[in-house]
């Protein structure tokens, strides 16, 4: 049984590994992560982001009066055809006014009206190029620090018109990372599935736990659905029957693996709910991933850590490494959805603390430590905690005095290094205003859970020693034995990294791995519905 569970866990890990953030960095530019440069007409931080009319005015300042219609309508028709394909990128073409532009193109003769039409086509194309690069979502939906890098749609379009390569300009405006292309292809696939199967009935729940060979009233529907989704091989042509066969159970496990569910072959509530999600909804999730990928800025070359929050997975890799180089991948624990969700941003890991102190955040101190100390005067001693004054010195106070100091703000609590320390053996620091960092944990049993939004916002990692070796990047000085020795109980030790390592905290509930499999995760922070509404997705 233990071996079987290990095989299932390994299979599940391989499915998730190499998905979204393995390829986020493969098109990185050299340099450091900086806020995007302000391009005239892009209005960084504004609700609409792209002021296409202002961009259009810039386009005509030094150019001819007609950019699309000077030599007839063909260039304009090409522009309209490309605008009509915006849905392939998960964008809605309707705001570009295609029907009106096409109607005017067929009927307009007056020179002044033709000039106005020419500018309106430019406005639509510039908006499209800007949205391909920056995304369409209003700024209030975007995580801080995940804004796209500098891109000037006007300069981009001018070059495309000069070179006669409008199609290439459209492709170049979209993110160049491999994941974007895979997601775009999968979006088309799931839209085709939706067209082929618009009626997506829920499967009947089984009366008891099914075993291969049992009769099940929904077996035929389950068989057909798993074939449609690609989890059951349809090449054999075996008919779907009323029996829950071994092949059907194996296909269900593949479906469960792709959806972040326990791979037990059991038609439980979570699996039935996932099977009931229609392809159109999955297509909308994929469109959200395309939008979120457009928010990512260029990152520096070199080692990168990437965390996709809803899948509870971390990847650490070097995109400059030789092809086929191993990727470090591990489970993580993230902030609890109900109270302390992990914020999404790009941080810079700068140093490690072996055997760290845990400086209890004020919110946890006030909301948890003080009430527990009030009910149990020995609470601090029992948890290896101590009081620290404003001058940084440890205070030796009786419990009533300790409570008074904490309530007045004249003291704070920290936990000493050791087996009870909630940060475990090592803290991976990336200074930021939210005080979010990665760390090991003394509660390692929590990694066995399928749902792992359990922290106060920081990210707990399952393999801290391997991650420490990765970021220290010194095989001679910091080999496996040296890291293990540094993690042994002892005084705190701070080690500065030779080079900061970007940490991308991302959120995507639909991914496509490097094998071309669609992977879906539970929307633990409920971020998808509001973004879908903002983008007009259904």
Short mmCIF file of C-alpha atoms in Angstrom, two decimals:
data_model
loop_
_atom_site.label_atom_id
_atom_site.label_comp_id
_atom_site.label_asym_id
_atom_site.label_seq_id
_atom_site.Cartn_x
_atom_site.Cartn_y
_atom_site.Cartn_z
CA UNK A 1 0.00 0.00 0.00
CA UNK A 2 2.81 2.41 0.90
CA UNK A 3 4.55 1.76 -2.43
CA UNK A 4 1.31 2.25 -4.32
CA UNK A 5 0.65 5.56 -2.59
CA UNK A 6 4.19 6.69 -3.37
CA UNK A 7 3.73 5.87 -7.06
CA UNK A 8 0.49 7.84 -7.15
CA UNK A 9 2.06 10.84 -5.44
CA UNK A 10 5.05 10.72 -7.78
CA UNK A 11 2.78 10.51 -10.82
CA UNK A 12 0.76 13.45 -9.58
CA UNK A 13 3.90 15.51 -8.95
CA UNK A 14 5.17 14.83 -12.46
CA UNK A 15 1.87 15.99 -13.92
CA UNK A 16 2.06 19.31 -12.13
CA UNK A 17 5.81 19.78 -12.59
CA UNK A 18 6.79 21.64 -15.72
CA UNK A 19 3.47 23.39 -16.00
CA UNK A 20 3.02 27.09 -15.64
CA UNK A 21 6.04 28.67 -14.06
CA UNK A 22 8.68 26.38 -15.50
CA UNK A 23 8.26 28.30 -18.73
CA UNK A 24 7.41 31.73 -17.36
CA UNK A 25 11.09 32.62 -17.23
CA UNK A 26 12.32 30.97 -20.43
CA UNK A 27 12.09 34.26 -22.34
CA UNK A 28 13.64 36.44 -19.62
CA UNK A 29 15.59 39.53 -20.51
CA UNK A 30 18.81 40.50 -18.75
CA UNK A 31 18.61 43.07 -15.98
CA UNK A 32 16.68 43.43 -12.76
CA UNK A 33 12.96 43.42 -12.14
CA UNK A 34 11.75 47.02 -12.35
CA UNK A 35 8.32 48.65 -12.54
CA UNK A 36 7.26 49.11 -16.18
CA UNK A 37 8.36 52.30 -17.84
CA UNK A 38 5.49 54.66 -18.52
CA UNK A 39 4.61 54.68 -22.22
CA UNK A 40 2.50 57.67 -23.34
CA UNK A 41 -1.05 56.46 -23.78
CA UNK A 42 -0.79 53.40 -21.54
CA UNK A 43 -1.80 55.14 -18.29
CA UNK A 44 -0.19 52.67 -15.89
CA UNK A 45 -2.43 52.13 -12.89
CA UNK A 46 -5.54 53.49 -14.56
CA UNK A 47 -8.65 51.37 -14.71
CA UNK A 48 -8.58 50.94 -18.49
CA UNK A 49 -4.80 50.86 -18.86
CA UNK A 50 -4.72 51.62 -22.63
CA UNK A 51 -5.84 54.98 -24.03
CA UNK A 52 -5.93 53.88 -27.67
CA UNK A 53 -7.09 57.24 -29.01
CA UNK A 54 -4.12 59.01 -27.46
CA UNK A 55 -1.87 56.36 -28.94
CA UNK A 56 -3.54 56.82 -32.33
CA UNK A 57 -2.92 60.56 -32.22
CA UNK A 58 0.79 59.88 -31.66
CA UNK A 59 0.82 57.47 -34.57
CA UNK A 60 -0.26 60.15 -37.05
CA UNK A 61 1.94 62.99 -35.79
CA UNK A 62 4.86 62.22 -38.10
CA UNK A 63 3.16 59.96 -40.60
CA UNK A 64 0.85 60.17 -43.61
CA UNK A 65 -2.82 60.96 -43.29
CA UNK A 66 -3.78 57.43 -44.39
CA UNK A 67 -1.97 54.38 -43.06
CA UNK A 68 -4.50 51.70 -44.01
CA UNK A 69 -6.40 53.08 -47.01
CA UNK A 70 -3.80 54.94 -49.06
CA UNK A 71 -3.45 52.10 -51.60
CA UNK A 72 -6.91 50.63 -51.39
CA UNK A 73 -8.76 48.60 -48.73
CA UNK A 74 -6.61 45.45 -48.58
CA UNK A 75 -4.37 46.50 -45.69
CA UNK A 76 -7.45 47.60 -43.75
CA UNK A 77 -9.19 44.29 -44.42
CA UNK A 78 -6.13 42.44 -43.11
CA UNK A 79 -6.25 44.53 -39.95
CA UNK A 80 -9.91 43.67 -39.43
CA UNK A 81 -9.24 39.96 -39.99
CA UNK A 82 -6.51 40.03 -37.36
CA UNK A 83 -8.73 41.91 -34.93
CA UNK A 84 -11.38 39.25 -35.45
CA UNK A 85 -8.94 36.62 -34.19
CA UNK A 86 -8.51 38.28 -30.81
CA UNK A 87 -10.62 35.54 -29.24
CA UNK A 88 -7.78 33.08 -30.00
CA UNK A 89 -5.84 34.97 -27.31
CA UNK A 90 -8.76 34.90 -24.88
CA UNK A 91 -9.68 38.50 -25.72
CA UNK A 92 -13.15 39.68 -26.71
CA UNK A 93 -13.08 41.33 -30.19
CA UNK A 94 -16.34 43.25 -29.68
CA UNK A 95 -14.78 46.40 -28.11
CA UNK A 96 -12.82 46.95 -31.32
CA UNK A 97 -16.07 47.72 -33.22
CA UNK A 98 -15.37 45.33 -36.08
CA UNK A 99 -18.86 45.33 -37.56
CA UNK A 100 -18.99 49.10 -37.76
CA UNK A 101 -15.49 49.34 -39.20
CA UNK A 102 -16.26 46.70 -41.83
CA UNK A 103 -19.50 48.44 -42.79
CA UNK A 104 -17.75 51.82 -43.15
CA UNK A 105 -14.95 50.21 -45.14
CA UNK A 106 -17.50 48.97 -47.68
CA UNK A 107 -19.45 52.22 -47.98
CA UNK A 108 -17.23 55.22 -47.20
CA UNK A 109 -16.18 57.42 -50.15
CA UNK A 110 -15.80 60.92 -48.74
CA UNK A 111 -12.09 61.81 -48.15
CA UNK A 112 -12.73 63.24 -44.69
CA UNK A 113 -14.73 60.17 -43.71
CA UNK A 114 -11.97 57.91 -45.06
CA UNK A 115 -9.40 59.73 -42.93
CA UNK A 116 -11.61 59.26 -39.88
CA UNK A 117 -12.04 55.57 -40.70
CA UNK A 118 -8.28 55.17 -41.11
CA UNK A 119 -7.70 56.61 -37.65
CA UNK A 120 -10.43 54.46 -36.10
CA UNK A 121 -8.80 51.33 -37.54
CA UNK A 122 -5.50 52.46 -36.01
CA UNK A 123 -7.22 53.03 -32.69
CA UNK A 124 -8.63 49.49 -32.73
CA UNK A 125 -5.31 47.90 -33.73
CA UNK A 126 -3.35 49.86 -31.11
CA UNK A 127 -5.82 48.84 -28.46
CA UNK A 128 -5.47 45.21 -29.52
CA UNK A 129 -1.66 45.35 -29.47
CA UNK A 130 -1.69 47.03 -26.07
CA UNK A 131 -4.10 44.49 -24.61
CA UNK A 132 -2.07 41.60 -26.01
CA UNK A 133 0.96 42.89 -24.11
CA UNK A 134 -0.54 44.50 -21.01
CA UNK A 135 -3.79 42.57 -20.65
CA UNK A 136 -7.31 43.90 -20.51
CA UNK A 137 -8.20 43.58 -16.82
CA UNK A 138 -8.66 46.81 -14.84
CA UNK A 139 -5.81 47.57 -12.46
CA UNK A 140 -7.81 46.69 -9.34
CA UNK A 141 -7.75 43.03 -10.35
CA UNK A 142 -3.99 42.89 -10.89
CA UNK A 143 -1.62 41.85 -8.11
CA UNK A 144 0.99 44.42 -7.16
CA UNK A 145 4.32 43.90 -8.90
CA UNK A 146 2.88 41.80 -11.71
CA UNK A 147 2.60 44.53 -14.33
CA UNK A 148 3.98 43.98 -17.81
CA UNK A 149 7.26 45.52 -18.88
CA UNK A 150 7.62 48.57 -21.12
CA UNK A 151 6.06 48.20 -24.57
CA UNK A 152 5.14 51.01 -26.95
CA UNK A 153 2.26 49.96 -29.24
CA UNK A 154 2.83 52.99 -31.47
CA UNK A 155 6.47 52.19 -32.21
CA UNK A 156 5.53 48.53 -32.60
CA UNK A 157 2.82 49.30 -35.18
CA UNK A 158 4.95 51.81 -37.06
CA UNK A 159 7.62 49.18 -37.56
CA UNK A 160 5.05 46.59 -38.62
CA UNK A 161 3.55 48.93 -41.22
CA UNK A 162 6.99 49.87 -42.53
CA UNK A 163 7.97 46.21 -42.88
CA UNK A 164 4.58 45.04 -44.13
CA UNK A 165 4.37 42.45 -41.37
CA UNK A 166 1.20 43.11 -39.41
CA UNK A 167 0.67 39.42 -38.61
CA UNK A 168 4.15 39.21 -37.09
CA UNK A 169 3.52 42.33 -35.05
CA UNK A 170 0.43 40.79 -33.50
CA UNK A 171 2.28 37.61 -32.56
CA UNK A 172 5.24 39.60 -31.18
CA UNK A 173 2.95 41.70 -28.96
CA UNK A 174 1.73 38.61 -27.10
CA UNK A 175 3.89 36.96 -24.42
CA UNK A 176 6.65 34.89 -26.01
CA UNK A 177 6.88 32.24 -23.29
CA UNK A 178 6.13 28.68 -24.28
CA UNK A 179 3.32 28.33 -21.78
CA UNK A 180 1.35 31.11 -23.46
CA UNK A 181 1.41 29.26 -26.77
CA UNK A 182 0.40 25.98 -25.16
CA UNK A 183 -2.44 27.63 -23.26
CA UNK A 184 -3.67 29.34 -26.41
CA UNK A 185 -3.79 26.00 -28.23
CA UNK A 186 -5.59 24.37 -25.30
CA UNK A 187 -8.12 27.20 -25.24
CA UNK A 188 -9.02 26.40 -28.86
CA UNK A 189 -9.27 22.70 -27.96
CA UNK A 190 -11.66 23.26 -25.06
CA UNK A 191 -13.78 25.62 -27.12
CA UNK A 192 -14.06 22.85 -29.71
CA UNK A 193 -15.05 20.43 -26.95
CA UNK A 194 -17.71 22.87 -25.81
CA UNK A 195 -19.10 23.14 -29.33
CA UNK A 196 -19.17 19.35 -29.66
CA UNK A 197 -20.79 18.78 -26.25
CA UNK A 198 -22.77 21.88 -25.20
CA UNK A 199 -25.03 19.83 -22.91
CA UNK A 200 -22.88 18.74 -19.96
CA UNK A 201 -25.01 16.68 -17.61
CA UNK A 202 -23.92 15.89 -14.07
CA UNK A 203 -23.07 12.27 -13.34
CA UNK A 204 -25.26 10.43 -10.84
CA UNK A 205 -23.50 9.76 -7.52
CA UNK A 206 -22.88 6.08 -6.88
CA UNK A 207 -24.70 4.50 -3.99
CA UNK A 208 -21.48 3.17 -2.50
CA UNK A 209 -17.77 3.19 -3.20
CA UNK A 210 -17.30 1.71 -6.66
CA UNK A 211 -14.89 -1.09 -7.37
CA UNK A 212 -13.83 -2.26 -10.82
CA UNK A 213 -16.49 -4.62 -12.15
CA UNK A 214 -19.35 -3.02 -10.21
CA UNK A 215 -22.45 -1.87 -12.05
CA UNK A 216 -22.92 1.90 -12.12
CA UNK A 217 -25.81 3.73 -13.77
CA UNK A 218 -23.55 6.55 -14.89
CA UNK A 219 -20.77 4.35 -16.26
CA UNK A 220 -21.70 4.99 -19.87
CA UNK A 221 -21.76 8.76 -19.39
CA UNK A 222 -18.51 8.65 -17.39
CA UNK A 223 -16.86 6.59 -20.13
CA UNK A 224 -17.95 8.97 -22.88
CA UNK A 225 -16.87 12.03 -20.87
CA UNK A 226 -13.42 10.68 -20.04
CA UNK A 227 -12.92 9.80 -23.69
CA UNK A 228 -13.92 13.29 -24.76
CA UNK A 229 -11.51 14.80 -22.26
CA UNK A 230 -8.68 12.51 -23.33
CA UNK A 231 -8.29 10.59 -20.06
CA UNK A 232 -9.68 7.36 -21.54
CA UNK A 233 -8.10 6.05 -24.72
CA UNK A 234 -10.73 6.08 -27.43
CA UNK A 235 -8.54 4.32 -30.01
CA UNK A 236 -9.52 0.87 -28.79
CA UNK A 237 -13.14 1.46 -29.74
CA UNK A 238 -14.37 -0.58 -26.78
CA UNK A 239 -18.02 0.26 -26.14
CA UNK A 240 -19.09 2.09 -23.02
CA UNK A 241 -21.14 -0.20 -20.80
CA UNK A 242 -22.88 0.00 -17.43
CA UNK A 243 -19.88 -1.54 -15.68
CA UNK A 244 -17.24 0.43 -13.82
CA UNK A 245 -14.27 -1.32 -15.41
CA UNK A 246 -10.63 -1.31 -14.38
CA UNK A 247 -9.84 0.76 -17.49
CA UNK A 248 -12.47 3.29 -16.45
CA UNK A 249 -11.03 3.46 -12.93
CA UNK A 250 -7.53 4.10 -14.34
CA UNK A 251 -8.90 6.84 -16.60
CA UNK A 252 -10.65 8.43 -13.65
CA UNK A 253 -7.36 8.50 -11.75
CA UNK A 254 -5.77 10.30 -14.69
CA UNK A 255 -8.60 12.82 -14.61
CA UNK A 256 -8.14 13.26 -10.86
CA UNK A 257 -4.41 13.81 -11.31
CA UNK A 258 -5.05 16.55 -13.87
CA UNK A 259 -7.48 18.29 -11.52
CA UNK A 260 -5.40 18.20 -8.35
CA UNK A 261 -7.63 15.60 -6.67
CA UNK A 262 -6.77 12.51 -4.65
CA UNK A 263 -6.05 9.78 -7.19
CA UNK A 264 -8.17 7.09 -5.62
CA UNK A 265 -10.51 6.23 -8.50
CA UNK A 266 -13.46 7.05 -6.24
CA UNK A 267 -16.40 9.08 -7.51
CA UNK A 268 -16.56 11.27 -4.42
CA UNK A 269 -18.14 14.74 -4.21
CA UNK A 270 -15.00 16.61 -5.30
CA UNK A 271 -14.45 14.36 -8.32
CA UNK A 272 -18.12 14.51 -9.33
CA UNK A 273 -18.00 18.31 -9.07
CA UNK A 274 -14.91 18.46 -11.29
CA UNK A 275 -16.52 16.14 -13.84
CA UNK A 276 -19.57 18.42 -13.90
CA UNK A 277 -17.59 21.50 -14.95
CA UNK A 278 -18.41 22.02 -18.66
CA UNK A 279 -15.67 22.64 -21.26
CA UNK A 280 -16.85 26.23 -21.72
CA UNK A 281 -16.00 26.94 -18.10
CA UNK A 282 -12.59 25.33 -18.48
CA UNK A 283 -12.04 27.45 -21.59
CA UNK A 284 -12.77 30.55 -19.52
CA UNK A 285 -10.17 29.42 -16.96
CA UNK A 286 -7.61 29.01 -19.75
CA UNK A 287 -8.44 32.50 -21.01
CA UNK A 288 -7.77 33.81 -17.50
CA UNK A 289 -4.35 32.19 -17.55
CA UNK A 290 -3.56 33.96 -20.83
CA UNK A 291 -4.59 37.25 -19.25
CA UNK A 292 -2.50 36.65 -16.12
CA UNK A 293 0.55 35.73 -18.20
CA UNK A 294 0.26 39.12 -19.91
CA UNK A 295 0.83 40.78 -16.52
CA UNK A 296 4.29 39.27 -16.00
CA UNK A 297 7.28 41.57 -16.51
CA UNK A 298 10.63 40.49 -17.95
CA UNK A 299 12.80 38.92 -15.28
CA UNK A 300 16.58 38.67 -14.98
CA UNK A 301 18.44 35.69 -16.31
CA UNK A 302 19.60 33.05 -13.88
CA UNK A 303 18.04 31.02 -11.12
CA UNK A 304 14.34 31.50 -10.43
CA UNK A 305 11.83 30.25 -7.88
CA UNK A 306 8.21 30.09 -8.95
CA UNK A 307 5.17 29.26 -6.84
CA UNK A 308 1.69 28.70 -8.23
CA UNK A 309 -0.51 29.24 -5.20
CA UNK A 310 -3.69 27.24 -6.03
CA UNK A 311 -1.70 24.12 -6.92
CA UNK A 312 0.50 24.36 -3.79
CA UNK A 313 3.62 23.74 -5.86
CA UNK A 314 7.07 25.33 -6.07
CA UNK A 315 9.55 25.02 -8.92
CA UNK A 316 13.17 26.16 -8.74
CA UNK A 317 15.19 26.09 -11.94
CA UNK A 318 17.70 27.88 -14.10
CA UNK A 319 16.42 28.55 -17.63
CA UNK A 320 20.02 29.00 -18.80
CA UNK A 321 20.96 25.49 -17.73
CA UNK A 322 21.61 22.78 -20.29
CA UNK A 323 18.52 21.20 -21.89
CA UNK A 324 17.14 18.43 -19.74
CA UNK A 325 18.69 19.80 -16.55
CA UNK A 326 16.72 18.69 -13.49
CA UNK A 327 14.11 20.98 -12.02
CA UNK A 328 13.60 21.17 -8.27
CA UNK A 329 9.90 20.75 -7.56
CA UNK A 330 8.12 20.38 -4.25
CA UNK A 331 4.83 20.82 -2.40
CA UNK A 332 4.24 24.02 -0.44
CA UNK A 333 1.78 25.34 2.11
CA UNK A 334 0.25 28.74 1.38
CA UNK A 335 -1.87 31.28 3.23
CA UNK A 336 -5.31 30.23 4.34
CA UNK A 337 -8.09 31.40 2.05
CA UNK A 338 -10.42 32.45 4.84
CA UNK A 339 -8.13 34.85 6.72
CA UNK A 340 -4.58 35.26 5.40
CA UNK A 341 -4.22 34.53 1.68
CA UNK A 342 -0.70 34.68 0.30
CA UNK A 343 -0.23 37.93 -1.66
CA UNK A 344 0.86 37.68 -5.27
CA UNK A 345 3.98 39.55 -6.32
CA UNK A 346 7.56 39.10 -7.50
CA UNK A 347 10.09 39.21 -4.69
CA UNK A 348 13.87 39.09 -4.54
CA UNK A 349 15.30 36.43 -2.22
CA UNK A 350 18.46 37.97 -0.74
CA UNK A 351 19.56 35.92 2.26
CA UNK A 352 18.94 32.79 4.34
CA UNK A 353 18.69 32.39 8.08
CA UNK A 354 19.65 28.98 9.41
CA UNK A 355 18.04 28.24 12.79
CA UNK A 356 16.02 31.44 12.59
CA UNK A 357 14.17 33.28 15.29
CA UNK A 358 10.49 33.73 14.58
CA UNK A 359 9.60 37.35 15.19
CA UNK A 360 5.88 37.05 15.77
CA UNK A 361 3.94 39.50 13.55
CA UNK A 362 1.85 42.07 15.49
CA UNK A 363 -1.43 40.64 14.17
CA UNK A 364 -0.60 37.12 15.39
CA UNK A 365 0.77 38.47 18.65
CA UNK A 366 -2.42 40.43 19.40
CA UNK A 367 -4.89 37.90 18.03
CA UNK A 368 -3.32 34.63 19.21
CA UNK A 369 -0.34 34.94 21.55
CA UNK A 370 -1.79 37.47 24.02
CA UNK A 371 -5.08 35.57 24.52
CA UNK A 372 -3.19 32.29 25.00
CA UNK A 373 -0.77 33.87 27.46
CA UNK A 374 -3.70 35.36 29.38
CA UNK A 375 -5.20 31.88 29.74
CA UNK A 376 -1.92 30.06 30.37
CA UNK A 377 0.87 31.95 32.19
CA UNK A 378 3.37 29.27 31.09
CA UNK A 379 2.54 29.60 27.38
CA UNK A 380 5.72 31.46 26.38
CA UNK A 381 8.00 29.06 28.24
CA UNK A 382 6.22 26.01 26.88
CA UNK A 383 6.68 27.24 23.29
CA UNK A 384 10.29 28.46 23.58
CA UNK A 385 9.17 32.06 23.27
CA UNK A 386 10.63 35.18 24.85
CA UNK A 387 9.84 38.87 25.25
CA UNK A 388 11.98 41.48 23.51
CA UNK A 389 11.99 45.17 24.35
CA UNK A 390 12.19 48.13 21.99
CA UNK A 391 15.98 48.08 22.35
CA UNK A 392 16.17 44.46 21.16
CA UNK A 393 17.11 43.08 24.57
CA UNK A 394 15.39 40.02 26.04
CA UNK A 395 13.08 40.86 28.95
CA UNK A 396 12.67 38.55 31.93
CA UNK A 397 9.21 39.39 33.23
CA UNK A 398 6.51 37.63 35.20
CA UNK A 399 3.44 36.69 33.12
CA UNK A 400 1.26 39.59 34.38
CA UNK A 401 3.99 42.12 33.56
CA UNK A 402 4.62 40.44 30.22
CA UNK A 403 0.94 40.78 29.32
CA UNK A 404 0.93 44.43 30.29
CA UNK A 405 4.01 45.16 28.18
CA UNK A 406 2.57 43.33 25.17
CA UNK A 407 -0.80 45.06 25.41
CA UNK A 408 0.86 48.47 25.65
CA UNK A 409 3.12 47.78 22.69
CA UNK A 410 6.30 48.13 24.77
CA UNK A 411 7.42 44.58 24.02
CA UNK A 412 7.12 41.95 21.34
CA UNK A 413 7.31 38.15 21.21
CA UNK A 414 9.81 36.03 19.36
CA UNK A 415 10.33 32.28 19.28
CA UNK A 416 13.81 30.93 19.80
CA UNK A 417 15.44 28.54 17.31
CA UNK A 418 14.75 24.90 17.98
CA UNK A 419 12.42 21.99 17.27
CA UNK A 420 9.30 23.97 18.23
CA UNK A 421 10.10 26.97 16.04
CA UNK A 422 7.37 27.40 13.45
CA UNK A 423 9.90 28.46 10.79
CA UNK A 424 11.76 25.18 11.11
CA UNK A 425 15.45 25.03 10.30
CA UNK A 426 15.75 27.75 7.65
CA UNK A 427 14.09 30.97 6.53
CA UNK A 428 14.39 32.22 2.94
CA UNK A 429 14.14 36.00 3.19
CA UNK A 430 12.92 38.26 0.40
CA UNK A 431 12.37 41.68 2.02
CA UNK A 432 8.98 43.18 1.17
CA UNK A 433 6.42 45.42 2.89
CA UNK A 434 4.08 42.47 3.53
CA UNK A 435 6.76 40.48 5.39
CA UNK A 436 6.17 37.41 3.22
CA UNK A 437 8.94 34.84 2.96
CA UNK A 438 9.56 31.14 2.41
CA UNK A 439 10.55 28.83 5.25
CA UNK A 440 10.69 25.27 6.45
CA UNK A 441 8.30 24.12 9.17
CA UNK A 442 8.13 22.03 12.30
CA UNK A 443 4.73 20.67 11.15
CA UNK A 444 5.92 18.52 8.26
CA UNK A 445 2.90 16.22 8.47
CA UNK A 446 0.76 18.97 6.88
CA UNK A 447 2.32 18.36 3.46
CA UNK A 448 0.36 15.10 3.23
CA UNK A 449 -2.92 17.02 2.97
CA UNK A 450 -4.46 17.58 -0.47
CA UNK A 451 -5.62 21.10 0.44
CA UNK A 452 -2.79 23.13 1.92
CA UNK A 453 -3.88 26.73 2.43
CA UNK A 454 -2.92 26.57 6.10
CA UNK A 455 -0.43 29.36 6.84
CA UNK A 456 -0.64 32.99 7.94
CA UNK A 457 0.47 34.04 4.45
CA UNK A 458 4.09 32.92 4.24
CA UNK A 459 5.03 29.87 2.18
CA UNK A 460 6.25 26.69 3.86
CA UNK A 461 8.41 24.46 1.70
CA UNK A 462 8.65 20.68 1.90
CA UNK A 463 12.33 20.33 0.93
CA UNK A 464 14.17 23.24 2.60
CA UNK A 465 17.64 21.67 2.36
CA UNK A 466 17.36 21.16 -1.40
CA UNK A 467 16.03 24.69 -1.86
CA UNK A 468 18.90 26.09 0.24
CA UNK A 469 21.43 24.31 -1.96
CA UNK A 470 19.72 25.67 -5.05
CA UNK A 471 19.73 29.33 -4.01
CA UNK A 472 23.21 29.27 -2.45
CA UNK A 473 24.51 28.05 -5.83
CA UNK A 474 27.93 26.97 -4.57
CA UNK A 475 28.46 23.23 -4.99
CA UNK A 476 31.85 23.27 -3.24
CA UNK A 477 31.09 25.44 -0.22
CA UNK A 478 27.40 24.57 0.13
CA UNK A 479 27.07 20.93 -0.78
CA UNK A 480 24.45 18.64 0.74
CA UNK A 481 26.55 17.94 3.85
CA UNK A 482 27.30 21.61 4.50
CA UNK A 483 23.63 22.59 4.26
CA UNK A 484 22.64 19.71 6.53
CA UNK A 485 25.22 20.83 9.09
CA UNK A 486 23.97 24.43 8.98
CA UNK A 487 20.43 23.19 9.65
CA UNK A 488 21.46 21.35 12.81
CA UNK A 489 20.27 22.98 16.08
CA UNK A 490 22.46 25.90 17.04
CA UNK A 491 22.70 29.67 17.00
CA UNK A 492 21.08 31.59 14.16
CA UNK A 493 23.31 32.09 11.13
CA UNK A 494 22.62 34.54 8.30
CA UNK A 495 24.00 33.78 4.84
CA UNK A 496 23.73 36.37 2.05
CA UNK A 497 23.06 34.94 -1.38
CA UNK A 498 25.73 35.57 -4.02
CA UNK A 499 22.99 36.94 -6.28
CA UNK A 500 19.33 37.74 -5.51
CA UNK A 501 16.92 35.08 -6.75
CA UNK A 502 13.55 36.22 -8.13
CA UNK A 503 10.54 34.57 -6.49
CA UNK A 504 7.38 34.66 -8.61
CA UNK A 505 4.19 34.18 -6.59
CA UNK A 506 1.57 33.44 -9.23
CA UNK A 507 -2.08 32.38 -9.41
CA UNK A 508 -3.53 30.22 -12.17
CA UNK A 509 -6.25 27.60 -11.97
CA UNK A 510 -5.69 26.33 -15.53
CA UNK A 511 -2.30 25.25 -16.80
CA UNK A 512 -0.83 23.27 -19.69
CA UNK A 513 2.24 21.19 -18.94
CA UNK A 514 5.14 20.53 -21.29
CA UNK A 515 3.51 17.26 -22.37
CA UNK A 516 0.46 19.22 -23.56
CA UNK A 517 -1.90 18.09 -20.79
CA UNK A 518 -4.51 20.49 -19.44
CA UNK A 519 -4.29 20.80 -15.65
CA UNK A 520 -6.93 22.45 -13.48
CA UNK A 521 -6.90 23.45 -9.82
CA UNK A 522 -9.46 24.59 -7.29
CA UNK A 523 -9.89 28.36 -7.12
CA UNK A 524 -8.99 28.49 -3.42
CA UNK A 525 -8.94 32.29 -3.18
CA UNK A 526 -12.03 32.76 -5.35
CA UNK A 527 -10.16 35.06 -7.73
CA UNK A 528 -11.54 33.68 -10.98
CA UNK A 529 -15.20 34.82 -10.86
CA UNK A 530 -14.48 38.55 -10.49
CA UNK A 531 -11.82 38.48 -13.19
CA UNK A 532 -14.10 36.51 -15.51
CA UNK A 533 -16.81 39.12 -15.02
CA UNK A 534 -14.36 41.96 -15.63
CA UNK A 535 -13.22 40.35 -18.89
CA UNK A 536 -16.74 39.39 -20.01
CA UNK A 537 -15.98 35.66 -19.90
CA UNK A 538 -18.69 33.09 -19.33
#
